[in-house]
Coordinates of C-alpha atoms in Angstrom, one line a residue:
Chain W
M28 CA 91.4 191.6 99.3
S29 CA 88.8 191.3 101.9
I30 CA 85.8 189.4 103.1
L31 CA 82.6 191.4 102.3
I32 CA 79.4 190.6 104.2
V33 CA 76.1 191.7 102.6
I34 CA 73.8 193.0 105.3
E35 CA 70.1 192.8 104.7
E36 CA 67.5 194.9 106.5
S37 CA 64.5 193.4 108.1
N38 CA 61.9 195.5 109.9
G39 CA 64.3 198.3 110.4
A40 CA 67.0 196.1 111.9
V41 CA 69.8 193.8 110.7
H42 CA 68.2 190.5 109.4
R43 CA 68.9 187.6 111.7
M44 CA 70.5 185.7 108.9
S45 CA 72.8 188.6 108.1
R46 CA 74.0 188.5 111.7
E47 CA 74.7 184.8 111.2
A48 CA 76.5 185.7 108.0
V49 CA 78.7 188.2 110.0
V50 CA 79.7 185.2 112.2
A51 CA 80.6 183.2 109.0
G52 CA 82.5 186.2 107.5
Q53 CA 84.5 186.9 110.8
A54 CA 85.5 183.2 110.9
L55 CA 86.6 183.2 107.3
G56 CA 88.5 186.5 108.0
R57 CA 90.5 184.7 110.8
D58 CA 91.1 181.6 108.6
F59 CA 92.4 183.6 105.6
D60 CA 93.9 186.5 107.6
L61 CA 91.8 189.0 105.6
P62 CA 90.0 192.2 106.8
V63 CA 86.2 191.7 107.2
S64 CA 83.9 194.5 106.1
A65 CA 80.1 194.8 105.6
V66 CA 78.1 196.4 102.9
L67 CA 74.7 198.0 103.2
L68 CA 72.7 198.4 100.0
G69 CA 69.9 201.0 100.2
H70 CA 69.1 204.7 100.7
D71 CA 69.6 206.5 104.0
T72 CA 71.1 203.5 105.7
S73 CA 72.7 205.4 108.6
D74 CA 70.4 203.8 111.2
L75 CA 71.2 200.3 110.0
C76 CA 74.9 201.3 109.9
Q77 CA 74.7 202.5 113.6
S78 CA 73.2 199.2 114.7
L79 CA 76.4 197.5 113.5
D80 CA 78.5 199.9 115.7
S81 CA 79.7 197.4 118.2
T82 CA 80.3 194.7 115.7
Q83 CA 83.9 193.8 115.0
L84 CA 84.3 195.0 111.4
H85 CA 87.1 196.7 109.4
E86 CA 84.7 199.0 107.5
I87 CA 81.0 199.4 106.8
L88 CA 80.4 200.3 103.2
Q89 CA 77.3 202.3 102.5
A90 CA 76.2 201.7 98.9
D91 CA 73.7 204.4 98.9
H92 CA 71.4 205.5 96.0
P93 CA 67.9 206.9 95.9
L94 CA 66.9 204.1 93.5
L95 CA 67.9 201.6 96.2
G96 CA 65.3 203.0 98.7
S97 CA 63.2 199.9 98.2
Y98 CA 64.4 196.5 97.0
S99 CA 64.5 195.6 93.4
S100 CA 66.4 192.8 91.7
D101 CA 67.6 195.2 89.0
G102 CA 68.8 197.8 91.4
F103 CA 70.4 195.7 94.0
S104 CA 72.2 193.3 91.6
R105 CA 73.7 196.3 89.7
A106 CA 74.7 198.0 92.9
L107 CA 76.3 194.9 94.4
A108 CA 78.1 194.1 91.2
Q109 CA 79.6 197.7 91.2
V110 CA 80.7 197.3 94.8
I111 CA 82.4 193.9 94.1
E112 CA 84.2 195.5 91.1
S113 CA 85.4 198.5 93.0
E114 CA 86.4 196.6 96.2
S115 CA 87.6 193.3 94.8
P116 CA 86.8 191.2 97.8
R117 CA 87.9 187.6 97.8
Y118 CA 84.6 186.3 99.3
V119 CA 81.2 187.9 99.4
I120 CA 79.2 186.4 102.2
A121 CA 75.4 186.5 102.9
G122 CA 72.6 184.5 104.6
H123 CA 70.6 182.5 102.1
T124 CA 67.5 184.7 102.5
Y125 CA 64.6 185.0 100.0
M126 CA 66.1 188.3 98.9
V127 CA 69.5 186.9 98.4
R128 CA 68.1 184.0 96.3
D129 CA 66.3 186.7 94.2
F130 CA 69.2 188.9 93.2
F131 CA 72.5 187.1 93.9
P132 CA 72.4 185.0 90.8
R133 CA 72.1 188.2 88.8
V134 CA 75.4 189.4 90.3
S135 CA 77.0 186.0 89.5
A136 CA 76.0 186.3 85.9
K137 CA 76.9 190.0 85.5
L138 CA 80.5 189.4 86.8
N139 CA 80.8 185.8 85.6
I140 CA 81.8 184.6 89.1
P141 CA 80.4 181.6 91.0
F142 CA 77.5 181.8 93.5
L143 CA 78.0 178.9 95.9
A144 CA 74.5 178.9 97.4
D145 CA 72.9 177.6 100.6
N146 CA 75.8 176.1 102.5
I147 CA 75.7 174.7 106.0
A148 CA 79.5 174.8 106.8
Y149 CA 82.9 175.5 105.4
R150 CA 86.5 174.3 105.9
V151 CA 89.9 175.4 104.8
E152 CA 92.5 172.9 103.7
G153 CA 95.9 174.0 102.3
G154 CA 94.6 177.5 101.8
A155 CA 91.6 176.3 99.7
L156 CA 88.0 176.8 100.7
T157 CA 85.5 173.9 100.6
L158 CA 81.8 174.4 101.4
T159 CA 79.3 171.9 102.5
K160 CA 75.7 171.9 101.3
Q161 CA 72.7 169.5 101.7
I162 CA 71.5 167.8 98.6
L163 CA 68.7 165.4 97.7
A164 CA 66.3 166.7 100.4
A165 CA 69.1 166.7 103.0
K166 CA 69.5 162.9 102.7
L167 CA 73.1 163.5 101.5
V168 CA 75.6 166.3 101.8
A169 CA 78.1 167.5 99.2
D170 CA 81.4 169.3 99.3
V171 CA 81.5 172.2 96.8
A172 CA 84.4 174.4 95.8
P173 CA 84.9 177.3 93.5
A174 CA 86.8 176.3 90.3
G175 CA 89.1 179.4 90.1
D176 CA 91.0 181.7 92.4
G177 CA 88.8 184.7 91.6
P178 CA 86.2 186.3 93.9
C179 CA 83.1 184.2 94.6
I180 CA 79.8 184.7 96.3
I181 CA 78.7 182.4 99.1
S182 CA 75.4 182.1 101.0
F183 CA 74.8 180.2 104.2
Q184 CA 71.7 178.4 105.3
S185 CA 69.7 179.7 108.3
A186 CA 71.3 178.6 111.6
A187 CA 74.5 177.4 109.9
F188 CA 76.2 179.9 112.3
Q189 CA 74.9 181.2 115.6
E190 CA 74.2 184.9 115.8
E191 CA 75.3 185.0 119.5
D192 CA 78.8 184.3 118.2
V193 CA 79.1 187.7 116.5
A194 CA 82.5 189.2 117.6
E195 CA 82.2 192.6 119.1
G196 CA 84.9 195.2 118.8
S197 CA 85.7 198.9 118.4
E198 CA 83.8 201.1 116.0
A199 CA 84.2 200.2 112.4
T200 CA 84.8 203.0 109.9
A201 CA 81.8 203.9 107.8
R202 CA 82.5 204.7 104.1
Q203 CA 80.2 205.7 101.3
V204 CA 80.7 203.8 98.0
S205 CA 79.3 205.5 95.0
I206 CA 76.8 203.6 92.9
S207 CA 75.7 204.7 89.5
L208 CA 72.2 203.8 88.4
E209 CA 70.6 205.8 85.6
D210 CA 66.9 206.5 85.4
G211 CA 65.1 203.6 83.8
S212 CA 67.5 201.0 85.1
I213 CA 64.8 199.6 87.4
R214 CA 62.4 197.8 85.1
T215 CA 60.1 196.6 87.8
T216 CA 57.6 198.3 90.2
S217 CA 56.8 196.7 93.6
E218 CA 53.7 197.2 95.7
E219 CA 53.6 197.2 99.5
P220 CA 54.1 193.8 101.1
F221 CA 51.0 192.3 102.7
Q222 CA 49.9 189.2 104.7
E223 CA 47.1 187.0 103.6
A224 CA 44.2 186.0 105.9
A225 CA 45.3 186.4 109.5
S226 CA 46.1 183.3 111.4
A227 CA 43.2 181.7 113.2
V228 CA 45.6 179.9 115.5
D229 CA 48.6 181.3 117.2
L230 CA 51.0 178.4 116.7
S231 CA 53.9 180.4 118.2
S232 CA 52.4 180.2 121.7
A233 CA 51.3 176.6 121.5
E234 CA 52.9 174.3 124.0
V235 CA 52.2 171.1 122.0
I236 CA 52.0 170.9 118.2
V237 CA 51.0 167.9 116.2
S238 CA 52.3 168.6 112.7
V239 CA 51.4 166.7 109.5
G240 CA 53.5 166.1 106.5
R241 CA 53.2 164.5 103.1
G242 CA 53.3 161.1 104.7
I243 CA 49.7 161.4 105.9
G244 CA 49.0 160.3 102.3
K245 CA 45.6 161.9 101.6
E246 CA 43.2 164.4 102.9
E247 CA 40.8 161.7 104.2
N248 CA 43.5 160.7 106.7
L249 CA 43.7 164.2 108.3
P250 CA 41.1 163.5 111.0
L251 CA 43.6 160.9 112.5
A252 CA 46.0 163.8 113.2
Q253 CA 43.2 166.1 114.3
E254 CA 41.9 163.6 116.8
L255 CA 45.4 162.9 118.2
A256 CA 45.9 166.7 118.6
A257 CA 42.6 167.0 120.4
A258 CA 43.5 164.1 122.7
M259 CA 46.8 165.9 123.5
G260 CA 45.4 169.4 123.8
A261 CA 47.7 170.3 120.9
E262 CA 47.4 172.7 118.0
L263 CA 47.5 171.3 114.5
A264 CA 50.2 172.3 112.0
A265 CA 51.6 171.2 108.7
S266 CA 54.5 171.2 106.3
R267 CA 54.3 172.9 103.0
P268 CA 53.2 170.0 100.8
V269 CA 50.0 169.5 102.9
V270 CA 49.1 173.2 102.5
D271 CA 50.0 173.2 98.8
S272 CA 47.6 170.3 98.3
G273 CA 44.9 172.4 99.9
W274 CA 44.3 169.9 102.8
L275 CA 44.9 172.6 105.4
E276 CA 44.8 176.4 105.4
G277 CA 48.1 178.3 104.9
Y278 CA 48.2 179.6 108.5
H279 CA 48.9 176.0 109.7
Q280 CA 52.2 176.0 107.8
I281 CA 55.5 175.8 109.7
G282 CA 58.8 176.7 108.0
S283 CA 60.6 179.4 106.1
S284 CA 57.4 180.5 104.2
G285 CA 55.2 179.9 107.3
Q286 CA 55.4 180.3 111.0
T287 CA 58.4 179.7 113.3
V288 CA 57.6 177.7 116.5
A289 CA 59.4 176.4 119.5
P290 CA 56.9 174.3 121.5
K291 CA 57.6 172.0 124.4
L292 CA 56.7 169.1 122.1
Y293 CA 56.7 169.0 118.3
F294 CA 55.0 165.8 117.3
A295 CA 55.7 165.3 113.6
L296 CA 53.6 162.8 111.5
G297 CA 55.0 161.8 108.1
I298 CA 57.3 164.8 107.8
S299 CA 60.6 164.1 106.0
G300 CA 62.4 167.2 107.3
A301 CA 63.2 169.5 104.3
I302 CA 65.3 172.4 105.5
Q303 CA 62.5 174.8 104.6
H304 CA 60.4 173.1 107.2
V305 CA 63.2 172.5 109.8
V306 CA 64.1 176.2 110.1
G307 CA 60.6 176.8 111.4
M308 CA 60.6 174.1 114.2
K309 CA 64.2 173.2 115.1
G310 CA 63.9 175.3 118.3
S311 CA 61.3 172.9 119.7
K312 CA 62.3 171.5 123.2
N313 CA 61.3 167.9 122.2
I314 CA 60.8 166.4 118.8
V315 CA 59.0 163.2 118.1
L316 CA 58.7 161.8 114.6
I317 CA 56.7 159.0 113.1
N318 CA 57.6 158.2 109.5
K319 CA 57.7 155.0 107.5
D320 CA 60.9 156.2 105.7
P321 CA 63.8 155.4 108.0
D322 CA 66.0 157.7 106.0
A323 CA 63.8 160.8 106.6
P324 CA 66.3 163.6 107.6
L325 CA 64.1 164.8 110.4
F326 CA 65.0 161.6 112.4
E327 CA 68.4 163.3 112.8
L328 CA 66.8 166.0 114.8
A329 CA 64.3 164.0 116.6
D330 CA 64.6 163.0 120.3
Y331 CA 62.3 160.1 119.8
G332 CA 61.8 158.3 116.4
V333 CA 59.3 155.7 115.3
V334 CA 59.7 154.0 111.9
G335 CA 56.3 152.8 111.1
D336 CA 52.9 153.3 109.6
L337 CA 51.3 156.4 111.1
L338 CA 47.9 155.3 110.0
E339 CA 48.2 152.3 112.3
I340 CA 50.1 153.9 115.2
V341 CA 48.3 157.3 115.5
P342 CA 44.8 155.9 116.3
K343 CA 46.3 153.4 118.8
L344 CA 48.3 156.1 120.4
K345 CA 45.2 158.3 120.8
K346 CA 43.4 155.4 122.6
A347 CA 46.4 154.8 124.8
L348 CA 46.6 158.5 125.8
Q349 CA 42.9 158.5 126.6
A350 CA 43.0 155.4 128.7
Chain B
M122 CA 53.4 185.0 73.7
K123 CA 56.3 182.7 73.4
I124 CA 57.0 180.9 76.6
A125 CA 59.9 178.6 77.6
V126 CA 59.6 176.4 80.7
L127 CA 62.8 175.0 82.1
V128 CA 62.4 171.4 83.5
K129 CA 64.9 169.2 85.2
Q130 CA 64.9 165.5 85.8
V131 CA 65.7 164.6 89.4
P132 CA 65.7 161.4 91.6
G133 CA 62.2 161.0 93.1
G134 CA 61.9 161.4 96.9
D135 CA 61.4 157.7 97.5
S136 CA 64.3 156.5 95.5
P137 CA 67.1 154.6 97.3
L138 CA 70.2 156.8 97.4
R139 CA 73.4 154.8 97.3
I140 CA 76.6 156.8 96.7
S141 CA 78.4 156.0 93.4
D142 CA 82.0 154.7 93.4
D143 CA 83.4 158.0 92.3
Q144 CA 81.6 159.7 95.3
L145 CA 80.2 162.4 93.1
W146 CA 76.6 161.2 92.7
V147 CA 74.3 158.3 93.4
I148 CA 74.0 154.9 91.7
E149 CA 71.2 155.4 89.2
D150 CA 70.2 151.7 88.8
N151 CA 67.1 151.8 91.1
V152 CA 66.5 155.5 91.1
N153 CA 63.1 156.6 89.9
F154 CA 63.7 159.8 88.0
I155 CA 60.8 162.3 88.0
T156 CA 60.2 165.9 86.9
N157 CA 61.5 168.3 89.6
E158 CA 58.5 169.3 91.8
S159 CA 58.5 173.0 91.4
D160 CA 59.2 172.6 87.6
A161 CA 56.0 170.7 87.3
Y162 CA 54.2 173.7 88.8
A163 CA 56.1 175.9 86.3
V164 CA 54.9 173.7 83.4
E165 CA 51.3 174.1 84.5
E166 CA 51.6 177.8 84.9
A167 CA 53.1 178.1 81.4
L168 CA 50.2 176.1 80.0
Q169 CA 47.6 178.2 81.8
L170 CA 49.2 181.5 80.6
R171 CA 49.0 180.2 77.0
E172 CA 45.4 179.1 77.5
K173 CA 44.4 182.4 79.0
S174 CA 46.0 184.4 76.2
G175 CA 44.5 182.1 73.6
E176 CA 47.6 182.1 71.5
G177 CA 51.3 181.4 71.7
E178 CA 53.6 178.6 72.3
V179 CA 55.1 176.7 75.2
V180 CA 58.5 175.2 74.8
A181 CA 59.8 172.7 77.4
V182 CA 63.6 173.0 77.8
S183 CA 65.9 170.7 79.7
F184 CA 69.6 170.4 80.2
G185 CA 70.8 166.9 81.1
P186 CA 71.8 163.4 80.0
E187 CA 69.7 161.4 77.5
R188 CA 67.2 160.1 80.1
T189 CA 66.1 163.8 80.5
Q190 CA 64.1 163.4 77.3
R191 CA 61.4 161.6 79.3
T192 CA 60.9 164.7 81.4
I193 CA 60.5 166.8 78.3
R194 CA 58.1 164.3 76.8
E195 CA 56.0 164.5 80.0
A196 CA 55.7 168.2 79.6
L197 CA 54.7 167.7 75.9
S198 CA 52.1 165.1 77.0
K199 CA 50.5 167.7 79.3
G200 CA 50.3 170.2 76.4
A201 CA 53.7 171.9 75.7
D202 CA 54.1 172.4 72.0
R203 CA 57.7 171.3 71.4
G204 CA 60.9 170.5 73.3
I205 CA 64.6 171.5 73.3
H206 CA 67.0 169.2 74.9
I207 CA 70.5 170.5 75.6
E208 CA 72.3 167.2 75.8
D209 CA 74.9 166.9 78.6
S210 CA 77.6 164.3 78.2
Y211 CA 77.9 164.3 82.0
P212 CA 75.0 162.7 83.9
Y213 CA 75.0 165.0 86.9
S214 CA 76.3 168.5 86.1
S215 CA 76.3 170.8 89.1
D216 CA 77.7 174.1 87.9
P217 CA 74.7 176.6 87.6
L218 CA 76.7 179.3 85.7
K219 CA 77.9 176.8 83.2
I220 CA 74.4 175.3 82.8
A221 CA 72.9 178.8 82.4
T222 CA 75.5 179.7 79.7
A223 CA 74.6 176.5 77.8
L224 CA 70.9 177.3 78.0
S225 CA 71.5 180.9 77.0
E226 CA 73.5 179.8 73.9
A227 CA 70.7 177.4 72.9
L228 CA 67.8 179.8 73.5
K229 CA 69.0 183.3 72.6
E230 CA 67.8 182.9 68.9
E231 CA 64.3 181.9 70.1
Q232 CA 63.5 185.4 71.5
F233 CA 61.2 184.1 74.3
D234 CA 58.9 186.6 75.9
L235 CA 58.8 184.7 79.1
I236 CA 60.9 182.0 80.7
L237 CA 59.5 180.0 83.6
S238 CA 61.5 177.7 85.9
G239 CA 60.9 176.0 89.2
L240 CA 62.3 177.7 92.3
Q241 CA 65.0 175.1 92.9
S242 CA 65.9 171.6 92.0
D243 CA 65.3 168.9 94.5
D244 CA 68.7 167.3 93.8
Y245 CA 71.4 170.0 94.2
G246 CA 69.1 172.9 95.0
F247 CA 71.4 175.7 94.0
G248 CA 68.2 177.6 92.9
Q249 CA 69.6 180.0 90.4
V250 CA 69.6 178.8 86.8
G251 CA 66.4 180.6 85.9
V252 CA 67.7 183.9 87.3
L253 CA 71.1 183.5 85.7
L254 CA 69.5 182.8 82.4
G255 CA 67.3 185.8 82.7
E256 CA 70.2 188.1 83.5
T257 CA 72.3 186.6 80.6
L258 CA 69.5 187.3 78.2
G259 CA 68.9 190.8 79.5
M260 CA 65.5 190.0 80.9
T261 CA 63.7 191.2 84.1
T262 CA 63.6 188.5 86.8
A263 CA 61.5 187.5 89.8
T264 CA 61.6 184.5 92.1
L265 CA 59.3 182.7 94.5
V266 CA 56.3 183.5 92.3
M267 CA 52.9 182.4 93.7
S268 CA 50.6 184.0 91.1
T269 CA 50.9 185.5 87.6
E270 CA 48.8 188.0 85.7
L271 CA 49.6 188.9 82.1
S272 CA 48.1 191.9 80.4
D273 CA 49.1 194.1 77.5
G274 CA 52.7 193.1 77.3
S275 CA 53.4 193.4 81.0
L276 CA 53.5 190.8 83.7
K277 CA 52.4 191.1 87.3
V278 CA 53.6 188.5 89.8
K279 CA 52.8 187.8 93.4
R280 CA 56.2 187.1 95.1
E281 CA 56.5 185.2 98.4
L282 CA 58.5 187.0 101.0
E283 CA 59.6 185.5 104.3
S284 CA 57.4 184.6 107.2
G285 CA 54.0 184.6 105.4
W286 CA 54.4 188.0 103.6
F287 CA 53.8 188.6 99.9
Q288 CA 54.3 191.4 97.4
W289 CA 53.0 192.2 93.9
V290 CA 55.7 193.1 91.4
S291 CA 55.2 194.3 87.9
L292 CA 57.9 193.4 85.4
S293 CA 58.5 194.5 81.8
L294 CA 58.8 191.7 79.2
P295 CA 60.8 189.7 78.4
A296 CA 61.1 188.2 81.9
S297 CA 62.4 185.1 83.6
I298 CA 60.5 184.1 86.7
S299 CA 60.9 181.2 89.0
I300 CA 57.8 179.4 90.3
Q301 CA 57.2 178.4 93.9
S302 CA 55.5 175.0 94.5
G303 CA 51.8 175.3 95.3
I304 CA 51.0 178.1 92.8
N305 CA 48.5 175.9 90.9
T306 CA 47.3 172.3 90.6
P307 CA 49.4 170.6 87.9
R308 CA 47.3 168.6 85.5
Y309 CA 47.8 164.9 84.6
P310 CA 48.5 164.1 81.0
S311 CA 45.5 162.7 79.2
L312 CA 45.8 159.6 77.1
K313 CA 45.3 161.7 74.0
G314 CA 48.1 164.0 75.3
I315 CA 50.4 161.1 75.8
M316 CA 49.7 159.8 72.2
G317 CA 50.0 163.3 70.8
A318 CA 53.3 164.0 72.5
K319 CA 55.0 161.2 70.6
K320 CA 54.6 163.3 67.4
K321 CA 55.9 166.5 68.9
E322 CA 59.4 167.7 68.1
I323 CA 62.3 167.6 70.6
K324 CA 65.3 169.4 69.2
S325 CA 68.6 168.1 70.6
V326 CA 71.4 170.7 71.0
A327 CA 75.0 170.0 72.1
P328 CA 76.3 172.4 74.7
D329 CA 79.3 174.5 74.0
S330 CA 81.9 172.6 76.0
A331 CA 84.4 175.5 75.9
T332 CA 82.8 177.3 78.9
A333 CA 85.1 177.3 81.9
A334 CA 83.8 175.7 85.1
A335 CA 82.8 178.1 87.9
Q336 CA 82.2 175.6 90.7
A337 CA 82.3 171.9 91.2
I338 CA 81.1 169.2 93.7
S339 CA 84.1 167.3 94.9
R340 CA 82.5 164.7 97.1
V341 CA 79.0 163.4 98.1
Y342 CA 78.5 161.6 101.4
I343 CA 76.1 160.7 104.1
P344 CA 75.6 163.3 106.8
Q345 CA 77.1 162.7 110.2
K346 CA 74.5 162.2 112.9
T347 CA 74.9 164.7 115.7
K348 CA 71.9 164.3 118.0
K349 CA 71.1 161.2 120.1
T350 CA 67.7 159.9 119.0
E351 CA 65.9 157.1 120.8
M352 CA 64.5 154.9 118.0
I353 CA 61.4 153.2 119.4
E354 CA 61.5 149.7 118.0
G355 CA 59.1 146.7 118.1
T356 CA 55.6 146.0 116.9
A357 CA 53.1 148.8 116.5
D358 CA 51.6 148.0 119.9
Q359 CA 55.0 148.1 121.6
Q360 CA 55.9 151.3 119.9
V361 CA 52.6 152.9 121.0
K362 CA 53.1 151.7 124.6
R363 CA 56.6 153.3 124.7
L364 CA 55.4 156.5 123.0
A365 CA 52.6 156.9 125.5
E366 CA 55.0 156.5 128.3
V367 CA 57.4 159.1 126.8
L368 CA 54.6 161.6 126.4
K369 CA 53.2 161.1 129.9
K370 CA 56.3 160.5 132.0
E371 CA 59.3 162.0 130.1
I372 CA 58.1 165.0 128.2
R373 CA 55.1 165.2 130.4
V374 CA 52.7 166.9 128.0
V375 CA 49.7 164.6 128.5

């Protein structure tokens, strides 16, 4: 029995959320007194393996196969299922990345084991594991637990653990794990990843950002935010619903599917604070939120909060700042 | 082309959320139940795929308590051809593997070419039933789909990757894909559609209760506040005055 951390590659390095997953896995290893190992799915993963050299791990398993050279849900799910069957870990841990969302449920169904997804914390009581996840747009949280004693798969939300907390140690042993994938087992073909129209504004270097959410109400109200941004010398950004509605171009979007920013001031207008948005702005030095919903989760993160009608407050604030 | 679209009924974002006595869910009395947001996009995508191919059938499928029928009816009023309701005796099931098993039992005879689902539900957000079902039925799968192209029995989808990247992926059929919000502009039901939906069939199916649980929610509660937030109170004018002071003198960005 062991803790097995699934490592994902991102731009030739270990994905940030995989490093956070290592922290989670190491903590679980201490709590359950189990050895902690990592698994790399791919082809020729020796560079990635080396980059884990100083990380305190029991073993680094290389699940290597030519058909795993580029990501596919078919290939990665079969490979990980084979690793779990041969290694019998108690917990399989990963960051809740887009790739993990894409193929982990397949592993859960193949092996008929639970996938406890997108958790923010865990605790151990009487030897039993309980996970915590946000529900109902982060307005509430829920304790979730696996029903049986068998192995289970667990993913953690971005920033649930801090990557700086990775425990360093002596060199882990690398070991090849054989994967069998016959020709034709990958039923999909993937083209090269691409980015859409390049960003006209570099939000990541902006010192002040005025960001608009669904609470702006309608497209006709956008000038209020634009004028406030102009008065403050700020860049304009938005949460996903505003971009989905076509009110602003995609390059204004902050969050997991948009840009990540850390300005001196993040001035949020009518943003509720879904986690997909929060991961893109939680590093901001100061957060101010105006929202008419006092239960908006982003108030939890804000340094200053105003419960009120932004359509009334924003024009007045613009005037006050220009006075 | 025979298309299933999985829809879920969830509490609307502006609903009051008071925790129920058993601490497992919310008191439903004043909750405004709506179609899950990304599922509404999946319904629209299914209808557009049927319209583009000029033939075929769209079946709206939902797992949930009796009130769920309203969500199926909404998809029918927008143009789905018929509905399948897997009637759950429990009002708030939260075990994705068990739900997917029930869906698989109910749908395997249908031989769908394509299953569409929303990326994740806005209540529990486990985000996996569509993929679990695809795997169980031996289909190809793809998630975070932002565009679909169907031609000659194969499907090409544009997948969203992280940090503003995308990728085109071709899949063989049958396939189960999960749709990201924003892929299209969901239509409103027409009056004719609403009237017509009343005559459309919704088949009710009882789930196989013998399936063992894989995971369970043991308690629902209000999150602990960790950060100190200054809530600026008063009239709008008082709030504006304090905000201007904060921006000029405390954060000093103006």
